[in-house]
CSV table of C-alpha atoms in Angstrom, one decimal:
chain,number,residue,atom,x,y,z
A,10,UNK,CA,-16.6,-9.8,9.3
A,11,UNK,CA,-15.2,-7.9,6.7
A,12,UNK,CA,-12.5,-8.9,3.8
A,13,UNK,CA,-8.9,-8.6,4.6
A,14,UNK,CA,-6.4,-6.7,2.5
A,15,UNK,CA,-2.5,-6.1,2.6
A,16,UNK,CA,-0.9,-3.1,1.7
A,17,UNK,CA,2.8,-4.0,-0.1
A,18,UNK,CA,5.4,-1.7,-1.0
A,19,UNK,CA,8.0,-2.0,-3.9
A,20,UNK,CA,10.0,-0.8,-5.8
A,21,UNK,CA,11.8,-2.7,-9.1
A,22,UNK,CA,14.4,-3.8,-6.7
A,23,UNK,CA,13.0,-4.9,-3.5
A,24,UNK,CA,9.1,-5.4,-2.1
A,25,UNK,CA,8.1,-4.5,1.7
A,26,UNK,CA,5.4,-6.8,2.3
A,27,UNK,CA,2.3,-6.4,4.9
A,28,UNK,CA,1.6,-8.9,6.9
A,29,UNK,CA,-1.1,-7.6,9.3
A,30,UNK,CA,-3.4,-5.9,6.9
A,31,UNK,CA,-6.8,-4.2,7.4
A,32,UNK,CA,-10.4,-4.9,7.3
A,33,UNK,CA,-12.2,-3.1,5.1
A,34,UNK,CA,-16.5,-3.3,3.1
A,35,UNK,CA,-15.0,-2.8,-0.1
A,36,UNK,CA,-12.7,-2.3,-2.6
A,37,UNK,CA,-13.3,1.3,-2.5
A,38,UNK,CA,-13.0,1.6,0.8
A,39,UNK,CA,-9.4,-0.3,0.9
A,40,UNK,CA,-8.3,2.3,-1.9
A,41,UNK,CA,-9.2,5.2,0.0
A,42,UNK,CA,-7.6,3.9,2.9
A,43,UNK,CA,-4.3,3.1,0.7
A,44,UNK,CA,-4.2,6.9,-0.4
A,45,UNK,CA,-4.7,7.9,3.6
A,46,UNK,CA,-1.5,6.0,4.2
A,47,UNK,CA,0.6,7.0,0.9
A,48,UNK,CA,-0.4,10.7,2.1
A,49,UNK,CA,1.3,9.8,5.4
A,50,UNK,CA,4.0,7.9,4.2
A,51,UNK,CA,5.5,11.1,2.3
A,52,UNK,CA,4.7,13.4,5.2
A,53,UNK,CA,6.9,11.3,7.8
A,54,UNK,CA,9.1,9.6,4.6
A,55,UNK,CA,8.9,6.7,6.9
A,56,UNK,CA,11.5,4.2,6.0
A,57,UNK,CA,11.7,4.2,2.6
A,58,UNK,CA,13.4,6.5,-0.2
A,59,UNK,CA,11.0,8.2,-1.8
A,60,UNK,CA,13.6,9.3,-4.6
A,61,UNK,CA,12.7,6.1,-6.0
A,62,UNK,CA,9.7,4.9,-8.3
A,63,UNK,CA,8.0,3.1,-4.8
A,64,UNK,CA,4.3,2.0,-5.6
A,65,UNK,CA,1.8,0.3,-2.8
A,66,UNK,CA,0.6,-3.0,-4.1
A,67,UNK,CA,-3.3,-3.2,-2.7
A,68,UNK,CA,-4.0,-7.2,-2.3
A,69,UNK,CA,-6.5,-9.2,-1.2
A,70,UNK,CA,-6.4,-12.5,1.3
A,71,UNK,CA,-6.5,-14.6,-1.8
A,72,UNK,CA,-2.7,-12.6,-2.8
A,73,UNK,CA,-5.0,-11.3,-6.0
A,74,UNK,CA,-4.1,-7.9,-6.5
A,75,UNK,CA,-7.0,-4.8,-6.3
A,76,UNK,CA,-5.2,-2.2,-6.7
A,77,UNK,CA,-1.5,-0.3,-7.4
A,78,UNK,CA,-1.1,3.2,-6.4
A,79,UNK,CA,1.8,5.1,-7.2
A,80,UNK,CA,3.8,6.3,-3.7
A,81,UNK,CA,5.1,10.2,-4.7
A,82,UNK,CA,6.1,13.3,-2.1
């Protein structure tokens, strides 16, 4: 079974957190699939306004954090 890891969303006022997650081999894998779902966010500007400085917050099941990715259009 592979690792679990949450994909977060904040901002400097207010953090969306994920509570279902994915599975994922690897680190690298969990970052790729991070970009996959910034890349989607902008196209469908799903829910959140993108005007602001949003970034996804990549953690593991342990809440240690693997990776931040900046959310832009």
């Amino acid at each position: 079974m592979s690792p679990r890891f949450f994909f977060d969303v904040s901002n400097s006022d207010e953090t969306i957190l994920d509570e279902a997650g994915i599975e994922a081999a690897t680190v690298d894998e969990v970052l790729a699939e991070a970009r996959d779902v910034i890349t989607e966010m902008a196209d469908e500007a799903i829910g959140i306004d993108l005007d602001q400085r949003w970034t996804m917050v990549v953690r593991d099941a342990a809440g240690s954090i693997v990776g931040r990715l900046p959310i832009k259009r």
